[in-house]
CSV table of N, CA and C in Angstrom, one decimal:
chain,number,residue,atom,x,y,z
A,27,UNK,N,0.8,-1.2,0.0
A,27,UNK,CA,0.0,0.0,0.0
A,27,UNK,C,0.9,1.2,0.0
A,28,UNK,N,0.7,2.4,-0.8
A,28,UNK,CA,0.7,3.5,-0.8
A,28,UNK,C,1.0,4.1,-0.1
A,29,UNK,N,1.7,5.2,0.8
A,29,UNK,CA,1.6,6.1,1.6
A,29,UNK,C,2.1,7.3,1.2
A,30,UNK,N,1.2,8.4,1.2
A,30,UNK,CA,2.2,9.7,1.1
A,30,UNK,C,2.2,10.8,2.2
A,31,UNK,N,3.0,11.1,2.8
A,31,UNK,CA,4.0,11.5,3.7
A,31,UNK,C,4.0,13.1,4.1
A,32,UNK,N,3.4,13.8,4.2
A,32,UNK,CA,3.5,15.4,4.1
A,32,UNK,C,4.1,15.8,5.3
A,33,UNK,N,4.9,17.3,5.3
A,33,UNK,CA,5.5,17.8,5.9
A,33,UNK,C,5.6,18.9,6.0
A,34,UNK,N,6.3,19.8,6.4
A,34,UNK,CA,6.3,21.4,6.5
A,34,UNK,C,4.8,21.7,7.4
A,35,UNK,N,4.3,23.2,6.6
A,35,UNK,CA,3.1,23.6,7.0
A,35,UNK,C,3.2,24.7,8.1
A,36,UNK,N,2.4,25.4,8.7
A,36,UNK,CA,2.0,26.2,10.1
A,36,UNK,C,1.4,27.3,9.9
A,37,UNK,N,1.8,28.1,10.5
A,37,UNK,CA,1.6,29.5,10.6
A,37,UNK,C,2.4,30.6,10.3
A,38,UNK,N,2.0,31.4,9.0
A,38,UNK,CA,2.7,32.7,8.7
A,38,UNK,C,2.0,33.7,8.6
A,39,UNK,N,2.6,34.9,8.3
A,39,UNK,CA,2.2,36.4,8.2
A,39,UNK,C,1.9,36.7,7.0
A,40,UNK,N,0.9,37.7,6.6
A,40,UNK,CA,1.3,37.5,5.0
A,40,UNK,C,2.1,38.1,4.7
A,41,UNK,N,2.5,37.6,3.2
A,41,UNK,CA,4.2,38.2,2.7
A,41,UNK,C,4.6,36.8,3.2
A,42,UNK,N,4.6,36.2,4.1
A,42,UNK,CA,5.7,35.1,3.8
A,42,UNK,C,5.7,34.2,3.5
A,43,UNK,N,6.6,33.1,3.9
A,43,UNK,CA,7.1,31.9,3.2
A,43,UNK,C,6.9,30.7,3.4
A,44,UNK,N,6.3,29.4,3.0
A,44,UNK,CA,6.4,27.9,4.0
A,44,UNK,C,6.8,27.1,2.5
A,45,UNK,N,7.5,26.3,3.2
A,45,UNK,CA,7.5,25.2,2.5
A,45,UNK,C,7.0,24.0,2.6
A,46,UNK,N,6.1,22.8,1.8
A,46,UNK,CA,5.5,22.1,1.9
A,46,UNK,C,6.6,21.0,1.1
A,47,UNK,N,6.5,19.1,1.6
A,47,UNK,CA,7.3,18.3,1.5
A,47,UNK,C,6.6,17.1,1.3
A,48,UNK,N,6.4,16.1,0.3
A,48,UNK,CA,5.6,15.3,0.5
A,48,UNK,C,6.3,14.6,-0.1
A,49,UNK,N,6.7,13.1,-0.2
A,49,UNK,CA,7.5,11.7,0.0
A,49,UNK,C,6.4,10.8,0.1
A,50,UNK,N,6.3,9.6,-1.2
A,50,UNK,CA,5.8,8.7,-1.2
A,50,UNK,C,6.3,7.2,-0.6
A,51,UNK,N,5.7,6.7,-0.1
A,51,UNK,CA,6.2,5.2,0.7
A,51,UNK,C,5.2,4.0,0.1
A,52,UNK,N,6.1,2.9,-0.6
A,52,UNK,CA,8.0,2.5,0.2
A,52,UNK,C,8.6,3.2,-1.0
A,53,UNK,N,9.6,3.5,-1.0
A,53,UNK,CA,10.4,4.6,-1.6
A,53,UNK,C,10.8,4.1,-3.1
A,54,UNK,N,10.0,2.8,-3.1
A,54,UNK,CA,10.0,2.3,-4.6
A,54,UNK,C,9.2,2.4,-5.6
A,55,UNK,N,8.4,3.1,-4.8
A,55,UNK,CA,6.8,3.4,-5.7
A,55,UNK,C,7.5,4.8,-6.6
A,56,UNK,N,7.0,4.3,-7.8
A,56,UNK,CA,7.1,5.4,-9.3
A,56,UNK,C,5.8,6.0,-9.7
A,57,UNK,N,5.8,7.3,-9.3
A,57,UNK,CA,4.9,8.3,-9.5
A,57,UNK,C,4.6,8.5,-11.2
A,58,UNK,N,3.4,8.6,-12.3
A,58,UNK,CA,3.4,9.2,-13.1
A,58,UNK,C,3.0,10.8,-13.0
A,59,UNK,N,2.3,10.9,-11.9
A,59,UNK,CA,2.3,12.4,-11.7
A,59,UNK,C,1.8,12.5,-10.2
A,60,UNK,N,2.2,13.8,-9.7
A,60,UNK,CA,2.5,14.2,-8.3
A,60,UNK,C,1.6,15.9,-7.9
A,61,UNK,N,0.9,15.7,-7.6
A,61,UNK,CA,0.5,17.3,-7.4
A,61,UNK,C,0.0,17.7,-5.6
A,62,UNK,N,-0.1,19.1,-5.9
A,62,UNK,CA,-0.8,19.6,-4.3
A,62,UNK,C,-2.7,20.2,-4.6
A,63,UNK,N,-3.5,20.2,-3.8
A,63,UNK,CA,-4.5,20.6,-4.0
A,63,UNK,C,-4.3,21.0,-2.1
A,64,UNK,N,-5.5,21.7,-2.0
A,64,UNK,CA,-5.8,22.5,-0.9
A,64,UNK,C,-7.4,22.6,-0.9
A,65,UNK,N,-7.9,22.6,0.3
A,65,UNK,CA,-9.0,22.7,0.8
A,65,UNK,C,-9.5,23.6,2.3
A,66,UNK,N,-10.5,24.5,1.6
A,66,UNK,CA,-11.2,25.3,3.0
A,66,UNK,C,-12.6,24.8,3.4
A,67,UNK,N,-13.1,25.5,5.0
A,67,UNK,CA,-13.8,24.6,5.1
A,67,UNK,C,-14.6,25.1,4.7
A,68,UNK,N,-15.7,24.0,4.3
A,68,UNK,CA,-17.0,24.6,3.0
A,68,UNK,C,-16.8,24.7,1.8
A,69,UNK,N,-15.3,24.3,1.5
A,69,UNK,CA,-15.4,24.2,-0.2
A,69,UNK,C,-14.6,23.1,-0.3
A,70,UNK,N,-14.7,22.9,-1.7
A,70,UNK,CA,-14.0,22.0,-2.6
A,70,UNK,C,-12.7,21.5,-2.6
A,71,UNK,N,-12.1,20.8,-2.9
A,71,UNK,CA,-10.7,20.7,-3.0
A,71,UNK,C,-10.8,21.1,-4.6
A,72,UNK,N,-9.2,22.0,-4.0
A,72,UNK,CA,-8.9,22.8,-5.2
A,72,UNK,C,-7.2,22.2,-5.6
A,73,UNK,N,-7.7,21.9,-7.1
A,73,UNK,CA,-5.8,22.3,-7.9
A,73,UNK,C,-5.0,23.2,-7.0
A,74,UNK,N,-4.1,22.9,-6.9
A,74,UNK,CA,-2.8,23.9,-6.5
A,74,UNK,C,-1.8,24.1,-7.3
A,75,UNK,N,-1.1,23.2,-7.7
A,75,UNK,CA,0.0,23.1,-8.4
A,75,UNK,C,0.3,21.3,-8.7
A,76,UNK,N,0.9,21.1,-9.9
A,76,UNK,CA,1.0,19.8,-10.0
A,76,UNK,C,2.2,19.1,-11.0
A,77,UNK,N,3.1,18.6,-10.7
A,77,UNK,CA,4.0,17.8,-12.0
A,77,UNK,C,3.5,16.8,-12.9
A,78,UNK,N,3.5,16.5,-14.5
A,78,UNK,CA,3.4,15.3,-14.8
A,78,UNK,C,4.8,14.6,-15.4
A,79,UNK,N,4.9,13.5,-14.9
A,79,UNK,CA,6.3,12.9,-15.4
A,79,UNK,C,6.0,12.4,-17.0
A,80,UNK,N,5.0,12.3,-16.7
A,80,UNK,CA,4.2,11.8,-18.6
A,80,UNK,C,4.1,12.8,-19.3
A,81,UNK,N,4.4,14.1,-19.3
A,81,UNK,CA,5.1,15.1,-20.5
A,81,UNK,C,5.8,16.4,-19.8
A,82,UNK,N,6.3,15.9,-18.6
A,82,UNK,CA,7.3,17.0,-18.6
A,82,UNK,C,7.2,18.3,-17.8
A,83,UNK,N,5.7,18.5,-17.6
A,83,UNK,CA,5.7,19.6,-17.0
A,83,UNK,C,4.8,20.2,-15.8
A,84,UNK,N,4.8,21.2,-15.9
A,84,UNK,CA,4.7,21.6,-14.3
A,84,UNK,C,3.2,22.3,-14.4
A,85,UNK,N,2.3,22.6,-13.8
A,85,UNK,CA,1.0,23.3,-13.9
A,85,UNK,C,0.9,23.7,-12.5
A,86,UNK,N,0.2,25.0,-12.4
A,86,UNK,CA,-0.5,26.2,-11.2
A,86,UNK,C,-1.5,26.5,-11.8
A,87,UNK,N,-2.3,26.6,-10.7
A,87,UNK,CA,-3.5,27.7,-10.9
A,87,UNK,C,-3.3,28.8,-11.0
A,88,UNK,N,-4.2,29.5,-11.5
A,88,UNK,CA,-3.4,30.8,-11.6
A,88,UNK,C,-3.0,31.9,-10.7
A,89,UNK,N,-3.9,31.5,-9.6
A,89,UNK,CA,-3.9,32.4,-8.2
A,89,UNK,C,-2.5,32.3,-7.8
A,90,UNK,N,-1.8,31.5,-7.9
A,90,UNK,CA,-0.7,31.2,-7.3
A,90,UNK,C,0.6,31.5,-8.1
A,91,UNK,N,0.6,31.6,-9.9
A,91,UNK,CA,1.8,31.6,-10.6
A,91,UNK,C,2.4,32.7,-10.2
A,92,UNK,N,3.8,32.3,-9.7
A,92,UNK,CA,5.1,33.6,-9.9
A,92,UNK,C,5.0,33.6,-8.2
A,93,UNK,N,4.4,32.9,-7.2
A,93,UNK,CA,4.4,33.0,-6.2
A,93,UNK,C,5.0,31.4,-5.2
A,94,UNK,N,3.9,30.6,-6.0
A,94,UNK,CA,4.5,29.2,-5.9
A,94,UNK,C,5.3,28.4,-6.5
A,95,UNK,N,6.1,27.7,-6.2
A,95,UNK,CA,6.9,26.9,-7.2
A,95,UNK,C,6.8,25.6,-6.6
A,96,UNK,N,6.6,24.2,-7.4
A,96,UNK,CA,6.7,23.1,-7.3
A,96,UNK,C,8.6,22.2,-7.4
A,97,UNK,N,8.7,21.6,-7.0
A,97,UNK,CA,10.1,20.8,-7.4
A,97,UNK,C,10.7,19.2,-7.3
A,98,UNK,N,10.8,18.8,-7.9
A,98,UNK,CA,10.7,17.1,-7.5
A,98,UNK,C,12.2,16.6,-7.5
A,99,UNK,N,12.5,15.4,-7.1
A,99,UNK,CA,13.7,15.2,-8.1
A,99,UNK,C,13.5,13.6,-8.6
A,100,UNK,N,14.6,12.9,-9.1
A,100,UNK,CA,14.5,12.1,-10.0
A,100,UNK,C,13.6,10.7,-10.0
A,101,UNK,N,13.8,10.5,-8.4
A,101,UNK,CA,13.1,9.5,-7.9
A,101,UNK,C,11.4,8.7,-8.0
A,102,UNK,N,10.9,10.0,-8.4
A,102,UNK,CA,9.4,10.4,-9.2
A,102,UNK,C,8.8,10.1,-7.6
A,103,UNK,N,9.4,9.7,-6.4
A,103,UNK,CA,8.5,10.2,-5.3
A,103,UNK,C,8.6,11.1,-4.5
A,104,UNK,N,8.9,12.0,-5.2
A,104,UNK,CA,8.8,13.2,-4.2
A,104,UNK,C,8.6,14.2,-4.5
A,105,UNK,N,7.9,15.5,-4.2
A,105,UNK,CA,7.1,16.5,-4.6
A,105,UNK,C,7.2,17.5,-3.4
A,106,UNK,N,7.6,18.9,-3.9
A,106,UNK,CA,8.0,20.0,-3.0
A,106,UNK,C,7.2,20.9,-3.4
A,107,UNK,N,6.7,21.9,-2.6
A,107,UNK,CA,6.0,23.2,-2.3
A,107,UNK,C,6.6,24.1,-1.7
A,108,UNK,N,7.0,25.0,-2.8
A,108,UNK,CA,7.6,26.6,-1.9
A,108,UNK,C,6.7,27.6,-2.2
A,109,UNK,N,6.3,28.2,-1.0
A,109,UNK,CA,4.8,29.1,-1.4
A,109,UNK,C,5.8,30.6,-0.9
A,110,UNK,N,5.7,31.4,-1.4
A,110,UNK,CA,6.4,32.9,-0.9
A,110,UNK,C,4.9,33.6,-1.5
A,111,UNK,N,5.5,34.6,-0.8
A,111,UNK,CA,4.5,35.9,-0.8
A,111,UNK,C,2.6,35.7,-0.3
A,112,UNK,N,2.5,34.5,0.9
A,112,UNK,CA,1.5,34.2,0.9
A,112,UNK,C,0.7,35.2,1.6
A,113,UNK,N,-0.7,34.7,1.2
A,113,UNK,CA,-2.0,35.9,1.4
A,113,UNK,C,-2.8,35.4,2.4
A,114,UNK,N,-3.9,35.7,3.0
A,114,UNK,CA,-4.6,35.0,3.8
A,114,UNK,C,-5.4,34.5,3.1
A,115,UNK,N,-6.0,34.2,1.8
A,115,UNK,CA,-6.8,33.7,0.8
A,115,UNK,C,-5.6,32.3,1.0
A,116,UNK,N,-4.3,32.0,1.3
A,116,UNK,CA,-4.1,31.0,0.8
A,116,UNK,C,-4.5,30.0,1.7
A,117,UNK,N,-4.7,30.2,2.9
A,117,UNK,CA,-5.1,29.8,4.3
A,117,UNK,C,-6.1,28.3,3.6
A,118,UNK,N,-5.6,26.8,4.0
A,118,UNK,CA,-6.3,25.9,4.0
A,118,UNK,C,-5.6,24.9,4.4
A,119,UNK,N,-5.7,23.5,3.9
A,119,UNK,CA,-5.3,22.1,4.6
A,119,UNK,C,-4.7,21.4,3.3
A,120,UNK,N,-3.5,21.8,2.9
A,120,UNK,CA,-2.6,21.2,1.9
A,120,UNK,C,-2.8,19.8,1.4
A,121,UNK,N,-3.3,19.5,0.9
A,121,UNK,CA,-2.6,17.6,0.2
A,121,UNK,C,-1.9,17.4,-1.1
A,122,UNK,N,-1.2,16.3,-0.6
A,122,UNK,CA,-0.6,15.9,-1.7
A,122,UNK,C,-1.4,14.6,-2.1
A,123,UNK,N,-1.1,14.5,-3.5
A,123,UNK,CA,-1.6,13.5,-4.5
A,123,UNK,C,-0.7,12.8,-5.2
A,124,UNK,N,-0.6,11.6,-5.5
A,124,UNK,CA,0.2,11.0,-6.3
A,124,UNK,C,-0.4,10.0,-7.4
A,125,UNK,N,-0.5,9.7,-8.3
A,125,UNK,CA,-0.7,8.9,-9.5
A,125,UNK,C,0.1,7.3,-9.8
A,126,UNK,N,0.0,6.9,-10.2
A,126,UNK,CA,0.5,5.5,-10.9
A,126,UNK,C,-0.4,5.1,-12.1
A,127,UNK,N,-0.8,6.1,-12.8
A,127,UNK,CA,-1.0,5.8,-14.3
A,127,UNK,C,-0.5,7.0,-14.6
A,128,UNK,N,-0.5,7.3,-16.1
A,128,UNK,CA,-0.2,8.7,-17.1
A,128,UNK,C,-1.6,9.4,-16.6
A,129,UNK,N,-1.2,10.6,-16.3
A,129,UNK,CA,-1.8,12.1,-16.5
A,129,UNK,C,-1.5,13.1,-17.0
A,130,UNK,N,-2.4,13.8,-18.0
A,130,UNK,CA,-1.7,15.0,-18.6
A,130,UNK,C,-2.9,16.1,-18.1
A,131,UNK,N,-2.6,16.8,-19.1
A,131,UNK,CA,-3.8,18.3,-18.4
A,131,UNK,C,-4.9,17.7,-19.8
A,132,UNK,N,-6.1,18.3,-19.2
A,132,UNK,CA,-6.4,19.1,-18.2
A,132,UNK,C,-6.6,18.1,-17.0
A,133,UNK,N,-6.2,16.8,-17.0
A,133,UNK,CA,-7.1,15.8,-16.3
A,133,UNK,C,-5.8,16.3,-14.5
A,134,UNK,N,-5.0,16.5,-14.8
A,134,UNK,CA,-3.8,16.7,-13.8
A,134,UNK,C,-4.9,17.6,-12.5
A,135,UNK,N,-5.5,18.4,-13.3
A,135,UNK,CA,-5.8,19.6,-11.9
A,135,UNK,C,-7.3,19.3,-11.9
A,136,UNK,N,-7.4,17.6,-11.9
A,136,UNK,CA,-9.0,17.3,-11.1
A,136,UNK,C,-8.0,16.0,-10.3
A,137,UNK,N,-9.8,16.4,-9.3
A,137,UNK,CA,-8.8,15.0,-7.7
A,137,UNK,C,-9.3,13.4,-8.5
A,138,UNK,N,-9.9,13.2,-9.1
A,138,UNK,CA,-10.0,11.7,-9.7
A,138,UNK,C,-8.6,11.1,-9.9
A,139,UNK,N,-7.9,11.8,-11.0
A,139,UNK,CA,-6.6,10.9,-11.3
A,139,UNK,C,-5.6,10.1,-10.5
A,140,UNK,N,-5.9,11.1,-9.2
A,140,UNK,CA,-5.0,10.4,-8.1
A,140,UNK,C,-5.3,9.6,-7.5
A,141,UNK,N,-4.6,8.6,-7.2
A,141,UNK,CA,-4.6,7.3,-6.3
A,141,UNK,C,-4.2,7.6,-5.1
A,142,UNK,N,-3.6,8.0,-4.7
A,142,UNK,CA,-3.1,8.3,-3.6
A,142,UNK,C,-3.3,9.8,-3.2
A,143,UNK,N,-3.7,9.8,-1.4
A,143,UNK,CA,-3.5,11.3,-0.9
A,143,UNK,C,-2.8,10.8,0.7
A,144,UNK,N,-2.2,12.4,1.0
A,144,UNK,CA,-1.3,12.1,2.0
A,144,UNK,C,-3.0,12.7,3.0
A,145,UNK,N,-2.1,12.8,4.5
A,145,UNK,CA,-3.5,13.3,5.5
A,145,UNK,C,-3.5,14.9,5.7
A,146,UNK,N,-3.0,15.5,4.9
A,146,UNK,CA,-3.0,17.1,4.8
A,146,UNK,C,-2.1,17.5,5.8
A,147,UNK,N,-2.1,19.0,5.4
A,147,UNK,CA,-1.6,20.0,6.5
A,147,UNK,C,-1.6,21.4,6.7
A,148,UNK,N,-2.0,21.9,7.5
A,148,UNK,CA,-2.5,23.2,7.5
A,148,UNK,C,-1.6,24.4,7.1
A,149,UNK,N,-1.8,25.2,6.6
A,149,UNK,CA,-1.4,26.6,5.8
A,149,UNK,C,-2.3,27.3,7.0
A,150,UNK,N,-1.7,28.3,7.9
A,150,UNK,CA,-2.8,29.4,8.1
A,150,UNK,C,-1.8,30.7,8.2
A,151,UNK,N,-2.3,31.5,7.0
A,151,UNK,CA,-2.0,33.0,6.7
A,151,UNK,C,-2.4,34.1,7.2
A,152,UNK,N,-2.3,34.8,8.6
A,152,UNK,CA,-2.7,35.8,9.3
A,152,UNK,C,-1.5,36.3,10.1
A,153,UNK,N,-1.9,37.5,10.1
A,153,UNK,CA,-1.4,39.0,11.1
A,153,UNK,C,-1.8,38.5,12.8
């Protein structure tokens, strides 16, 4: 079975910084694609940002481009979140997603594709 792993998270001001960490278990598992979505309460889970190893590249919502950056490295289980300049709109409960089939867009930034979710972690953005 599956597990994915999250880390980072807490409390910041806005304007700043967190980084999020998510590691798939057992460290042998091959991701075809890796993403973050986020949830508040009373809504939906939302796309955040997402990798596909099945063409290459990287996808944000748009709320987030030039602010967030995604990063993986070769292993295909592991998936990073650096959020700078955060707002209090970003405020919610992080997850990570992981895949074991091909995903491309637009299908990447819906929650169906993923097989796997980690157990979240809170972002909260206030003064």
């Amino acid at each position: 079975q599956v597990q994915l792993k999250e880390s980072g998270g807490g409390t910041v001001q806005p304007g700043g910084s967190l980084s999020l960490s998510c590691t798939a278990f057992p460290r042998t598992f091959r991701s075809d694609a890796m993403g973050w979505f986020r949830q508040s309460p009373g809504k939906e889970r939302e796309f955040v940002a997402a990798f596909s190893w099945t063409d290459g590249k990287e996808y944000y919502i748009e709320s987030v481009k030039g602010r967030f950056t995604i990063s993986r490295d070769n292993s295909r289980n592991t998936l990073n979140l650096r959020m700078n300049s955060l707002k209090p709109e970003d405020t919610a409960v992080y997850y990570c997603g992981a895949a074991s089939h091909p995903v491309q867009f637009p299908q990447i930034v819906e929650v169906p594709p993923y097989d796997y979710w980690g157990q979240g972690t809170q972002i909260t953005v206030s003064s």
